[in-house]
Amino acid sequence: MNVNFEYYRIFYYVAKYHNFTKAAHTLGSSQPNVTRAMNCLEQQINTTLFVRTNRGIQLTPEGEKLYTHISAAMSQIFAAEEELSDSTGLSHGSISIGVSETALNIFLFNKLKTFHMTYPGIRLKLYNYSTSQAINAVKSGKIDFAIVSTPASVESPLRQIMLQPFQEILVGGTTFTALGSQELSLAELKNYPLISLGRETTTFQFYHALFLSHGLELAPDTETATTDQILPLVKCELGLAFLPEAMAHDSIQKREIVQISLKENIPERNICMLYDCQHPLNSAARQFRKMILENHLS
């Protein structure tokens, strides 16, 4: 059976994403071209591979069987490409990274600086994502990998690697200086205005679960779209907020804000890397990932 290998490559991405449009985006093609190729493949092997629905496509049992073999073959091809690539691939190219503001501020800035100085020809594309947005972007192949904060719920073929722990603290503006010598409980926070990230964020869900574990409801007075908005609002005396200690440190030292002790323990969180182990990376993205992981593999 003489089948065009390109059809099998296209089939791999269609089957992986269960979506013609996502496969076309990854391949740099169009949805009609991908659909046409899959129709040709089905005709050439005389087998129905997909069941098309309004929600996308599902693999038939024959399609599942073919995908098992094709994905194994593609993994070998990707591995071979990695072995054949060398430093010449680091003179140009681009890397697409999804990053949360917390991860950017307390972890990634220095890594980006070092990488850019070493490989100035590589273009860096940074996308500001929440953790949930980053997971979807990695799944769709829009970005090479993501550096975000936990908690992050990922399933195969996505993988999660912890890079750096961080601790969050409760802070307030200078009008709350008197609280700096006290120890508040989570229950007592209802007596003070509270600032937090929006309800759609992983951070909100983290604190919602924390409050709920103590029989309390998280009801912030002010919700922000980004972490970077919280510190200025605290300085403007709009309320108390939880912030990563590293992001609040300088402002505490300058006495622009005060740290407030909390009776309950705030669980430690982590900066983590998320990537799709089945998604091939160019040499620049592999080198940057390697640089990040060299000193941070747990």
GROMACS .gro file of C-alpha atoms in nm:
model
  298
    1MET     CA    1   0.000   0.000   0.000
    2ASN     CA    2   0.166   0.321  -0.121
    3VAL     CA    3   0.029   0.598   0.104
    4ASN     CA    4   0.169   0.951   0.111
    5PHE     CA    5   0.359   0.984   0.442
    6GLU     CA    6   0.237   1.343   0.473
    7TYR     CA    7  -0.114   1.206   0.522
    8TYR     CA    8   0.006   1.005   0.821
    9ARG     CA    9   0.175   1.315   0.967
   10ILE     CA   10  -0.146   1.514   0.933
   11PHE     CA   11  -0.343   1.222   1.079
   12TYR     CA   12  -0.114   1.225   1.384
   13TYR     CA   13  -0.207   1.583   1.473
   14VAL     CA   14  -0.577   1.544   1.392
   15ALA     CA   15  -0.597   1.235   1.611
   16LYS     CA   16  -0.392   1.400   1.885
   17TYR     CA   17  -0.611   1.711   1.910
   18HIS     CA   18  -0.939   1.547   1.800
   19ASN     CA   19  -0.991   1.862   1.595
   20PHE     CA   20  -0.918   1.952   1.233
   21THR     CA   21  -0.879   2.324   1.304
   22LYS     CA   22  -0.626   2.275   1.586
   23ALA     CA   23  -0.430   2.031   1.371
   24ALA     CA   24  -0.427   2.282   1.084
   25HIS     CA   25  -0.301   2.555   1.319
   26THR     CA   26  -0.017   2.336   1.442
   27LEU     CA   27   0.076   2.233   1.089
   28GLY     CA   28   0.057   2.587   0.953
   29SER     CA   29  -0.208   2.473   0.708
   30SER     CA   30  -0.580   2.536   0.658
   31GLN     CA   31  -0.873   2.336   0.786
   32PRO     CA   32  -0.999   2.249   0.432
   33ASN     CA   33  -0.655   2.117   0.336
   34VAL     CA   34  -0.641   1.900   0.647
   35THR     CA   35  -0.992   1.769   0.585
   36ARG     CA   36  -0.906   1.691   0.222
   37ALA     CA   37  -0.591   1.505   0.326
   38MET     CA   38  -0.782   1.292   0.576
   39ASN     CA   39  -1.047   1.208   0.319
   40CYS     CA   40  -0.769   1.096   0.084
   41LEU     CA   41  -0.608   0.886   0.359
   42GLU     CA   42  -0.937   0.712   0.438
   43GLN     CA   43  -0.990   0.639   0.068
   44GLN     CA   44  -0.638   0.508   0.015
   45ILE     CA   45  -0.647   0.267   0.309
   46ASN     CA   46  -1.019   0.198   0.259
   47THR     CA   47  -1.093   0.254   0.627
   48THR     CA   48  -1.306   0.501   0.821
   49LEU     CA   49  -1.080   0.667   1.076
   50PHE     CA   50  -1.303   0.939   1.218
   51VAL     CA   51  -1.658   0.997   1.327
   52ARG     CA   52  -1.733   1.364   1.265
   53THR     CA   53  -1.960   1.547   1.513
   54ASN     CA   54  -2.052   1.908   1.587
   55ARG     CA   55  -1.804   1.901   1.877
   56GLY     CA   56  -1.514   1.780   1.666
   57ILE     CA   57  -1.410   1.429   1.573
   58GLN     CA   58  -1.380   1.093   1.744
   59LEU     CA   59  -1.153   0.812   1.636
   60THR     CA   60  -1.306   0.487   1.525
   61PRO     CA   61  -1.154   0.166   1.666
   62GLU     CA   62  -0.953   0.143   1.344
   63GLY     CA   63  -0.845   0.504   1.387
   64GLU     CA   64  -0.734   0.436   1.745
   65LYS     CA   65  -0.530   0.139   1.630
   66LEU     CA   66  -0.363   0.342   1.355
   67TYR     CA   67  -0.291   0.629   1.595
   68THR     CA   68  -0.113   0.394   1.836
   69HIS     CA   69   0.134   0.299   1.563
   70ILE     CA   70   0.165   0.645   1.407
   71SER     CA   71   0.225   0.819   1.741
   72ALA     CA   72   0.502   0.570   1.822
   73ALA     CA   73   0.661   0.636   1.482
   74MET     CA   74   0.631   1.013   1.521
   75SER     CA   75   0.796   0.995   1.862
   76GLN     CA   76   1.092   0.824   1.701
   77ILE     CA   77   1.108   1.086   1.427
   78PHE     CA   78   1.095   1.370   1.679
   79ALA     CA   79   1.372   1.206   1.880
   80ALA     CA   80   1.585   1.169   1.568
   81GLU     CA   81   1.531   1.534   1.478
   82GLU     CA   82   1.645   1.638   1.825
   83GLU     CA   83   1.961   1.428   1.796
   84LEU     CA   84   2.043   1.575   1.456
   85SER     CA   85   1.992   1.936   1.556
   86ASP     CA   86   2.298   2.126   1.680
   87SER     CA   87   2.406   2.469   1.797
   88THR     CA   88   2.358   2.619   1.451
   89GLY     CA   89   1.988   2.613   1.526
   90LEU     CA   90   2.046   2.859   1.808
   91SER     CA   91   2.153   3.149   1.589
   92HIS     CA   92   1.793   3.228   1.497
   93GLY     CA   93   1.438   3.115   1.564
   94SER     CA   94   1.174   3.190   1.825
   95ILE     CA   95   1.027   3.053   2.147
   96SER     CA   96   0.664   3.091   2.257
   97ILE     CA   97   0.617   3.081   2.634
   98GLY     CA   98   0.304   3.117   2.841
   99VAL     CA   99   0.382   3.278   3.175
  100SER     CA  100   0.186   3.399   3.475
  101GLU     CA  101   0.284   3.729   3.635
  102THR     CA  102   0.388   3.562   3.958
  103ALA     CA  103   0.619   3.323   3.770
  104LEU     CA  104   0.760   3.608   3.561
  105ASN     CA  105   0.831   3.830   3.860
  106ILE     CA  106   0.984   3.583   4.102
  107PHE     CA  107   1.142   3.327   3.871
  108LEU     CA  108   1.165   3.389   3.497
  109PHE     CA  109   1.309   3.740   3.458
  110ASN     CA  110   1.669   3.638   3.531
  111LYS     CA  111   1.639   3.325   3.316
  112LEU     CA  112   1.518   3.532   3.021
  113LYS     CA  113   1.803   3.779   3.066
  114THR     CA  114   2.067   3.505   3.073
  115PHE     CA  115   1.922   3.326   2.771
  116HIS     CA  116   1.887   3.646   2.566
  117MET     CA  117   2.248   3.745   2.637
  118THR     CA  118   2.370   3.398   2.535
  119TYR     CA  119   2.148   3.364   2.227
  120PRO     CA  120   2.063   3.717   2.109
  121GLY     CA  121   1.932   3.592   1.773
  122ILE     CA  122   1.641   3.403   1.932
  123ARG     CA  123   1.309   3.590   1.945
  124LEU     CA  124   1.110   3.547   2.266
  125LYS     CA  125   0.730   3.554   2.253
  126LEU     CA  126   0.573   3.582   2.599
  127TYR     CA  127   0.202   3.534   2.656
  128ASN     CA  128   0.046   3.656   2.980
  129TYR     CA  129  -0.170   3.364   3.094
  130SER     CA  130  -0.340   3.243   3.405
  131THR     CA  131  -0.255   2.884   3.490
  132SER     CA  132  -0.577   2.746   3.338
  133GLN     CA  133  -0.523   2.951   3.020
  134ALA     CA  134  -0.166   2.824   2.997
  135ILE     CA  135  -0.279   2.462   3.022
  136ASN     CA  136  -0.519   2.513   2.731
  137ALA     CA  137  -0.250   2.690   2.525
  138VAL     CA  138  -0.005   2.404   2.580
  139LYS     CA  139  -0.273   2.150   2.486
  140SER     CA  140  -0.355   2.334   2.164
  141GLY     CA  141   0.012   2.371   2.067
  142LYS     CA  142  -0.010   2.752   2.066
  143ILE     CA  143   0.294   2.778   2.295
  144ASP     CA  144   0.604   2.563   2.342
  145PHE     CA  145   0.563   2.541   2.720
  146ALA     CA  146   0.439   2.740   3.017
  147ILE     CA  147   0.589   2.868   3.343
  148VAL     CA  148   0.308   2.928   3.591
  149SER     CA  149   0.214   2.891   3.957
  150THR     CA  150   0.044   2.596   4.121
  151PRO     CA  151  -0.207   2.451   4.173
  152ALA     CA  152  -0.217   2.318   3.817
  153SER     CA  153  -0.420   2.014   3.718
  154VAL     CA  154  -0.267   1.844   3.413
  155GLU     CA  155  -0.330   1.516   3.237
  156SER     CA  156  -0.118   1.313   2.994
  157PRO     CA  157   0.041   1.396   2.755
  158LEU     CA  158   0.101   1.718   2.952
  159ARG     CA  159   0.373   1.705   3.217
  160GLN     CA  160   0.438   1.925   3.517
  161ILE     CA  161   0.780   1.992   3.671
  162MET     CA  162   0.819   2.187   3.996
  163LEU     CA  163   1.083   2.459   3.965
  164GLN     CA  164   1.076   2.679   4.274
  165PRO     CA  165   0.861   2.698   4.588
  166PHE     CA  166   0.727   3.029   4.708
  167GLN     CA  167   0.537   3.150   5.011
  168GLU     CA  168   0.260   3.406   5.018
  169ILE     CA  169   0.201   3.650   5.301
  170LEU     CA  170  -0.078   3.883   5.412
  171VAL     CA  171  -0.002   4.253   5.363
  172GLY     CA  172  -0.177   4.587   5.404
  173GLY     CA  173  -0.115   4.956   5.350
  174THR     CA  174   0.034   5.191   5.611
  175THR     CA  175  -0.311   5.265   5.758
  176PHE     CA  176  -0.304   4.904   5.877
  177THR     CA  177   0.033   4.945   6.054
  178ALA     CA  178  -0.126   4.863   6.391
  179LEU     CA  179  -0.217   4.518   6.258
  180GLY     CA  180   0.151   4.452   6.197
  181SER     CA  181   0.197   4.382   6.568
  182GLN     CA  182  -0.107   4.155   6.585
  183GLU     CA  183  -0.195   3.809   6.463
  184LEU     CA  184  -0.517   3.779   6.267
  185SER     CA  185  -0.720   3.471   6.189
  186LEU     CA  186  -0.882   3.401   5.856
  187ALA     CA  187  -1.220   3.450   6.025
  188GLU     CA  188  -1.118   3.798   6.137
  189LEU     CA  189  -1.038   3.903   5.780
  190LYS     CA  190  -1.408   3.951   5.717
  191ASN     CA  191  -1.376   4.268   5.928
  192TYR     CA  192  -1.135   4.421   5.676
  193PRO     CA  193  -1.154   4.495   5.303
  194LEU     CA  194  -0.983   4.223   5.101
  195ILE     CA  195  -0.821   4.236   4.757
  196SER     CA  196  -0.774   3.925   4.543
  197LEU     CA  197  -0.740   3.803   4.188
  198GLY     CA  198  -1.059   3.732   3.995
  199ARG     CA  199  -1.273   3.426   4.051
  200GLU     CA  200  -1.167   3.266   3.723
  201THR     CA  201  -0.803   3.242   3.835
  202THR     CA  202  -0.622   2.950   3.994
  203THR     CA  203  -0.508   3.178   4.277
  204PHE     CA  204  -0.867   3.262   4.368
  205GLN     CA  205  -0.954   2.892   4.368
  206PHE     CA  206  -0.652   2.824   4.590
  207TYR     CA  207  -0.767   3.075   4.852
  208HIS     CA  208  -1.131   2.978   4.810
  209ALA     CA  209  -1.030   2.622   4.906
  210LEU     CA  210  -0.817   2.750   5.195
  211PHE     CA  211  -1.101   2.954   5.340
  212LEU     CA  212  -1.349   2.672   5.281
  213SER     CA  213  -1.124   2.428   5.471
  214HIS     CA  214  -1.178   2.651   5.776
  215GLY     CA  215  -1.553   2.678   5.722
  216LEU     CA  216  -1.525   3.029   5.576
  217GLU     CA  217  -1.623   3.199   5.253
  218LEU     CA  218  -1.377   3.404   5.048
  219ALA     CA  219  -1.559   3.728   4.966
  220PRO     CA  220  -1.312   3.991   4.842
  221ASP     CA  221  -1.415   4.355   4.821
  222THR     CA  222  -1.191   4.414   4.519
  223GLU     CA  223  -1.101   4.168   4.243
  224THR     CA  224  -0.817   4.234   3.999
  225ALA     CA  225  -0.731   4.091   3.660
  226THR     CA  226  -0.356   4.059   3.727
  227THR     CA  227  -0.121   4.008   4.020
  228ASP     CA  228   0.069   4.325   3.933
  229GLN     CA  229  -0.243   4.530   4.009
  230ILE     CA  230  -0.268   4.410   4.367
  231LEU     CA  231   0.038   4.580   4.519
  232PRO     CA  232  -0.055   4.935   4.401
  233LEU     CA  233  -0.407   4.883   4.536
  234VAL     CA  234  -0.265   4.776   4.872
  235LYS     CA  235  -0.045   5.088   4.878
  236CYS     CA  236  -0.353   5.297   4.801
  237GLU     CA  237  -0.517   5.155   5.115
  238LEU     CA  238  -0.794   4.967   4.936
  239GLY     CA  239  -0.749   4.668   5.162
  240LEU     CA  240  -0.546   4.364   5.267
  241ALA     CA  241  -0.414   4.109   5.020
  242PHE     CA  242  -0.214   3.790   4.990
  243LEU     CA  243   0.104   3.836   4.786
  244PRO     CA  244   0.413   3.625   4.714
  245GLU     CA  245   0.673   3.723   4.974
  246ALA     CA  246   0.931   3.796   4.703
  247MET     CA  247   0.698   4.046   4.533
  248ALA     CA  248   0.614   4.224   4.859
  249HIS     CA  249   0.966   4.228   5.010
  250ASP     CA  250   1.094   4.560   4.873
  251SER     CA  251   0.777   4.748   4.961
  252ILE     CA  252   0.788   4.608   5.315
  253GLN     CA  253   1.151   4.716   5.352
  254LYS     CA  254   1.061   5.066   5.230
  255ARG     CA  255   0.770   5.069   5.480
  256GLU     CA  256   0.523   5.133   5.203
  257ILE     CA  257   0.319   4.835   5.323
  258VAL     CA  258   0.317   4.614   5.633
  259GLN     CA  259   0.320   4.238   5.676
  260ILE     CA  260   0.043   4.101   5.893
  261SER     CA  261   0.083   3.773   6.079
  262LEU     CA  262  -0.181   3.507   6.027
  263LYS     CA  263  -0.276   3.237   6.277
  264GLU     CA  264  -0.345   2.982   6.005
  265ASN     CA  265  -0.072   2.843   5.782
  266ILE     CA  266  -0.082   2.936   5.414
  267PRO     CA  267   0.026   2.628   5.216
  268GLU     CA  268   0.339   2.669   5.010
  269ARG     CA  269   0.292   2.704   4.634
  270ASN     CA  270   0.530   2.638   4.346
  271ILE     CA  271   0.643   2.783   4.018
  272CYS     CA  272   0.616   2.498   3.769
  273MET     CA  273   0.677   2.419   3.404
  274LEU     CA  274   0.402   2.267   3.192
  275TYR     CA  275   0.473   2.108   2.856
  276ASP     CA  276   0.335   1.851   2.614
  277CYS     CA  277   0.574   1.556   2.592
  278GLN     CA  278   0.435   1.473   2.247
  279HIS     CA  279   0.483   1.824   2.107
  280PRO     CA  280   0.815   1.863   1.922
  281LEU     CA  281   1.024   2.166   2.017
  282ASN     CA  282   1.268   2.353   1.797
  283SER     CA  283   1.633   2.368   1.908
  284ALA     CA  284   1.591   2.713   2.067
  285ALA     CA  285   1.294   2.605   2.281
  286ARG     CA  286   1.474   2.285   2.382
  287GLN     CA  287   1.782   2.480   2.486
  288PHE     CA  288   1.582   2.727   2.694
  289ARG     CA  289   1.388   2.445   2.860
  290LYS     CA  290   1.715   2.265   2.931
  291MET     CA  291   1.864   2.580   3.085
  292ILE     CA  292   1.563   2.623   3.312
  293LEU     CA  293   1.557   2.261   3.421
  294GLU     CA  294   1.931   2.211   3.477
  295ASN     CA  295   1.929   2.355   3.829
  296HIS     CA  296   1.566   2.300   3.918
  297LEU     CA  297   1.479   1.936   3.863
  298SER     CA  298   1.335   1.800   4.183
   0.00000   0.00000   0.00000
